[in-house]
Every structure is written in C-alpha cells, then in structure tokens.
mmCIF file with all atom_site columns, C-alpha atoms in Angstrom:
data_model
loop_
_atom_site.group_PDB
_atom_site.id
_atom_site.type_symbol
_atom_site.label_atom_id
_atom_site.label_alt_id
_atom_site.label_comp_id
_atom_site.label_asym_id
_atom_site.label_entity_id
_atom_site.label_seq_id
_atom_site.pdbx_PDB_ins_code
_atom_site.Cartn_x
_atom_site.Cartn_y
_atom_site.Cartn_z
_atom_site.occupancy
_atom_site.B_iso_or_equiv
_atom_site.pdbx_formal_charge
_atom_site.auth_seq_id
_atom_site.auth_comp_id
_atom_site.auth_asym_id
_atom_site.auth_atom_id
_atom_site.pdbx_PDB_model_num
ATOM 1  C CA . MET D 1 1  ? 147.287 49.192 -26.454 1.00 0.00 ? 1  MET D CA 1
ATOM 2  C CA . THR D 1 2  ? 144.605 51.499 -27.819 1.00 0.00 ? 2  THR D CA 1
ATOM 3  C CA . VAL D 1 3  ? 145.311 53.981 -30.589 1.00 0.00 ? 3  VAL D CA 1
ATOM 4  C CA . GLN D 1 4  ? 143.186 57.107 -30.761 1.00 0.00 ? 4  GLN D CA 1
ATOM 5  C CA . PRO D 1 5  ? 142.919 58.807 -34.167 1.00 0.00 ? 5  PRO D CA 1
ATOM 6  C CA . PRO D 1 6  ? 143.626 62.533 -34.175 1.00 0.00 ? 6  PRO D CA 1
ATOM 7  C CA . GLU D 1 7  ? 140.676 64.874 -33.917 1.00 0.00 ? 7  GLU D CA 1
ATOM 8  C CA . PRO D 1 8  ? 139.858 66.462 -37.289 1.00 0.00 ? 8  PRO D CA 1
ATOM 9  C CA . ASP D 1 9  ? 140.352 70.208 -37.562 1.00 0.00 ? 9  ASP D CA 1
ATOM 10 C CA . ALA D 1 10 ? 137.262 72.390 -37.956 1.00 0.00 ? 10 ALA D CA 1
ATOM 11 C CA . ALA D 1 11 ? 138.210 73.632 -41.442 1.00 0.00 ? 11 ALA D CA 1
ATOM 12 C CA . GLY D 1 12 ? 138.704 70.078 -42.698 1.00 0.00 ? 12 GLY D CA 1
ATOM 13 C CA . VAL D 1 13 ? 135.341 69.001 -41.323 1.00 0.00 ? 13 VAL D CA 1
ATOM 14 C CA . ARG D 1 14 ? 133.627 71.996 -42.969 1.00 0.00 ? 14 ARG D CA 1
ATOM 15 C CA . ARG D 1 15 ? 135.186 71.083 -46.351 1.00 0.00 ? 15 ARG D CA 1
ATOM 16 C CA . LEU D 1 16 ? 134.140 67.464 -45.931 1.00 0.00 ? 16 LEU D CA 1
ATOM 17 C CA . LEU D 1 17 ? 130.561 68.491 -45.082 1.00 0.00 ? 17 LEU D CA 1
ATOM 18 C CA . GLU D 1 18 ? 130.431 70.802 -48.110 1.00 0.00 ? 18 GLU D CA 1
ATOM 19 C CA . GLN D 1 19 ? 131.613 67.969 -50.367 1.00 0.00 ? 19 GLN D CA 1
ATOM 20 C CA . ALA D 1 20 ? 129.049 65.594 -48.884 1.00 0.00 ? 20 ALA D CA 1
ATOM 21 C CA . ARG D 1 21 ? 126.237 68.113 -49.492 1.00 0.00 ? 21 ARG D CA 1
ATOM 22 C CA . GLU D 1 22 ? 127.399 68.577 -53.093 1.00 0.00 ? 22 GLU D CA 1
ATOM 23 C CA . VAL D 1 23 ? 127.393 64.820 -53.656 1.00 0.00 ? 23 VAL D CA 1
ATOM 24 C CA . LEU D 1 24 ? 123.854 64.496 -52.277 1.00 0.00 ? 24 LEU D CA 1
ATOM 25 C CA . ASP D 1 25 ? 122.708 67.374 -54.483 1.00 0.00 ? 25 ASP D CA 1
ATOM 26 C CA . ALA D 1 26 ? 124.275 65.691 -57.526 1.00 0.00 ? 26 ALA D CA 1
ATOM 27 C CA . HIS D 1 27 ? 122.766 62.272 -56.741 1.00 0.00 ? 27 HIS D CA 1
ATOM 28 C CA . PRO D 1 28 ? 119.078 62.914 -56.022 1.00 0.00 ? 28 PRO D CA 1
ATOM 29 C CA . TYR D 1 29 ? 116.556 60.201 -55.346 1.00 0.00 ? 29 TYR D CA 1
ATOM 30 C CA . PRO D 1 30 ? 114.025 60.541 -58.198 1.00 0.00 ? 30 PRO D CA 1
ATOM 31 C CA . GLY D 1 31 ? 111.564 58.042 -56.712 1.00 0.00 ? 31 GLY D CA 1
ATOM 32 C CA . ASP D 1 32 ? 111.792 55.442 -59.480 1.00 0.00 ? 32 ASP D CA 1
ATOM 33 C CA . GLY D 1 33 ? 114.491 53.422 -57.729 1.00 0.00 ? 33 GLY D CA 1
ATOM 34 C CA . ALA D 1 34 ? 117.456 54.633 -59.813 1.00 0.00 ? 34 ALA D CA 1
ATOM 35 C CA . CYS D 1 35 ? 120.007 57.297 -58.922 1.00 0.00 ? 35 CYS D CA 1
ATOM 36 C CA . GLY D 1 36 ? 119.410 60.417 -60.995 1.00 0.00 ? 36 GLY D CA 1
ATOM 37 C CA . GLY D 1 37 ? 123.014 61.609 -60.676 1.00 0.00 ? 37 GLY D CA 1
ATOM 38 C CA . CYS D 1 38 ? 124.561 58.347 -61.858 1.00 0.00 ? 38 CYS D CA 1
ATOM 39 C CA . LEU D 1 39 ? 122.110 58.176 -64.752 1.00 0.00 ? 39 LEU D CA 1
ATOM 40 C CA . ALA D 1 40 ? 122.696 61.791 -65.827 1.00 0.00 ? 40 ALA D CA 1
ATOM 41 C CA . GLY D 1 41 ? 126.451 61.873 -65.244 1.00 0.00 ? 41 GLY D CA 1
ATOM 42 C CA . TRP D 1 42 ? 127.583 58.425 -66.313 1.00 0.00 ? 42 TRP D CA 1
ATOM 43 C CA . SER D 1 43 ? 124.565 56.893 -68.089 1.00 0.00 ? 43 SER D CA 1
ATOM 44 C CA . ARG D 1 44 ? 124.596 54.199 -65.423 1.00 0.00 ? 44 ARG D CA 1
ATOM 45 C CA . LEU D 1 45 ? 121.408 52.666 -64.108 1.00 0.00 ? 45 LEU D CA 1
ATOM 46 C CA . VAL D 1 46 ? 122.280 52.283 -60.421 1.00 0.00 ? 46 VAL D CA 1
ATOM 47 C CA . PRO D 1 47 ? 119.894 51.569 -57.542 1.00 0.00 ? 47 PRO D CA 1
ATOM 48 C CA . SER D 1 48 ? 119.257 54.568 -55.340 1.00 0.00 ? 48 SER D CA 1
ATOM 49 C CA . PRO D 1 49 ? 120.749 55.467 -52.995 1.00 0.00 ? 49 PRO D CA 1
ATOM 50 C CA . CYS D 1 50 ? 123.995 54.872 -54.864 1.00 0.00 ? 50 CYS D CA 1
ATOM 51 C CA . GLU D 1 51 ? 127.375 54.405 -53.176 1.00 0.00 ? 51 GLU D CA 1
ATOM 52 C CA . GLN D 1 52 ? 128.198 58.102 -53.508 1.00 0.00 ? 52 GLN D CA 1
ATOM 53 C CA . ALA D 1 53 ? 124.925 59.171 -51.883 1.00 0.00 ? 53 ALA D CA 1
ATOM 54 C CA . ARG D 1 54 ? 125.317 56.611 -49.102 1.00 0.00 ? 54 ARG D CA 1
ATOM 55 C CA . TRP D 1 55 ? 128.848 57.877 -48.405 1.00 0.00 ? 55 TRP D CA 1
ATOM 56 C CA . ALA D 1 56 ? 127.654 61.486 -48.293 1.00 0.00 ? 56 ALA D CA 1
ATOM 57 C CA . ALA D 1 57 ? 124.734 60.646 -45.995 1.00 0.00 ? 57 ALA D CA 1
ATOM 58 C CA . ALA D 1 58 ? 127.075 58.763 -43.654 1.00 0.00 ? 58 ALA D CA 1
ATOM 59 C CA . VAL D 1 59 ? 129.493 61.708 -43.525 1.00 0.00 ? 59 VAL D CA 1
ATOM 60 C CA . LEU D 1 60 ? 126.681 64.151 -42.785 1.00 0.00 ? 60 LEU D CA 1
ATOM 61 C CA . GLN D 1 61 ? 125.253 61.862 -40.141 1.00 0.00 ? 61 GLN D CA 1
ATOM 62 C CA . HIS D 1 62 ? 128.626 61.386 -38.450 1.00 0.00 ? 62 HIS D CA 1
ATOM 63 C CA . TYR D 1 63 ? 130.053 64.911 -38.659 1.00 0.00 ? 63 TYR D CA 1
ATOM 64 C CA . GLY D 1 64 ? 126.907 66.982 -39.086 1.00 0.00 ? 64 GLY D CA 1
ATOM 65 C CA . ARG D 1 65 ? 126.247 66.970 -35.351 1.00 0.00 ? 65 ARG D CA 1
ATOM 66 C CA . SER D 1 66 ? 129.757 68.152 -34.510 1.00 0.00 ? 66 SER D CA 1
ATOM 67 C CA . PRO D 1 67 ? 130.244 71.435 -32.639 1.00 0.00 ? 67 PRO D CA 1
ATOM 68 C CA . GLY D 1 68 ? 131.312 73.051 -35.927 1.00 0.00 ? 68 GLY D CA 1
ATOM 69 C CA . GLY D 1 69 ? 127.745 73.318 -37.230 1.00 0.00 ? 69 GLY D CA 1
ATOM 70 C CA . PRO D 1 70 ? 124.179 72.044 -37.213 1.00 0.00 ? 70 PRO D CA 1
ATOM 71 C CA . SER D 1 71 ? 123.133 68.615 -38.421 1.00 0.00 ? 71 SER D CA 1
ATOM 72 C CA . GLU D 1 72 ? 122.143 68.633 -42.095 1.00 0.00 ? 72 GLU D CA 1
ATOM 73 C CA . THR D 1 73 ? 121.162 65.129 -43.035 1.00 0.00 ? 73 THR D CA 1
ATOM 74 C CA . ARG D 1 74 ? 118.484 64.398 -45.583 1.00 0.00 ? 74 ARG D CA 1
#
C-alpha cells in the first residue's frame, strides 16, 4: 500500500517560501566560514551554512519551482 501526502495549498506554500527567504536573509554567508545570523542573534559561532540556512535553501529548492511562483534559490 502506498500513501500519498496531500498536496499543499498555494497560500501555505507562499507563506513557507516567505519564511524561508526571511531565514536566508537573517543568516547570511559572510565568507569567513561562520554564519553571520547565528553570531549576531545568538552569539554562537556556527559553521556556515547553518542548519537554519540549509533548511531554508532546501525549502526554496523544493517549492520554489512550484506553479505558484518562480524559483528563488540563492
């Protein structure tokens, strides 16, 4: 038996894409190997890309090409 997950609604996908873009904006890659967002927000020295940025990039890669809008990956 195969179970198919329900298709996400367009409004939910738009909100998810907006959140992913906000996360990527908040966790920039400064070029020195550490996440600028984690350092500024939590005083944590975390390798870049951090978990939050990797999640956001994966969401944009997966849903960004959906019929609801253009692809916006970094």
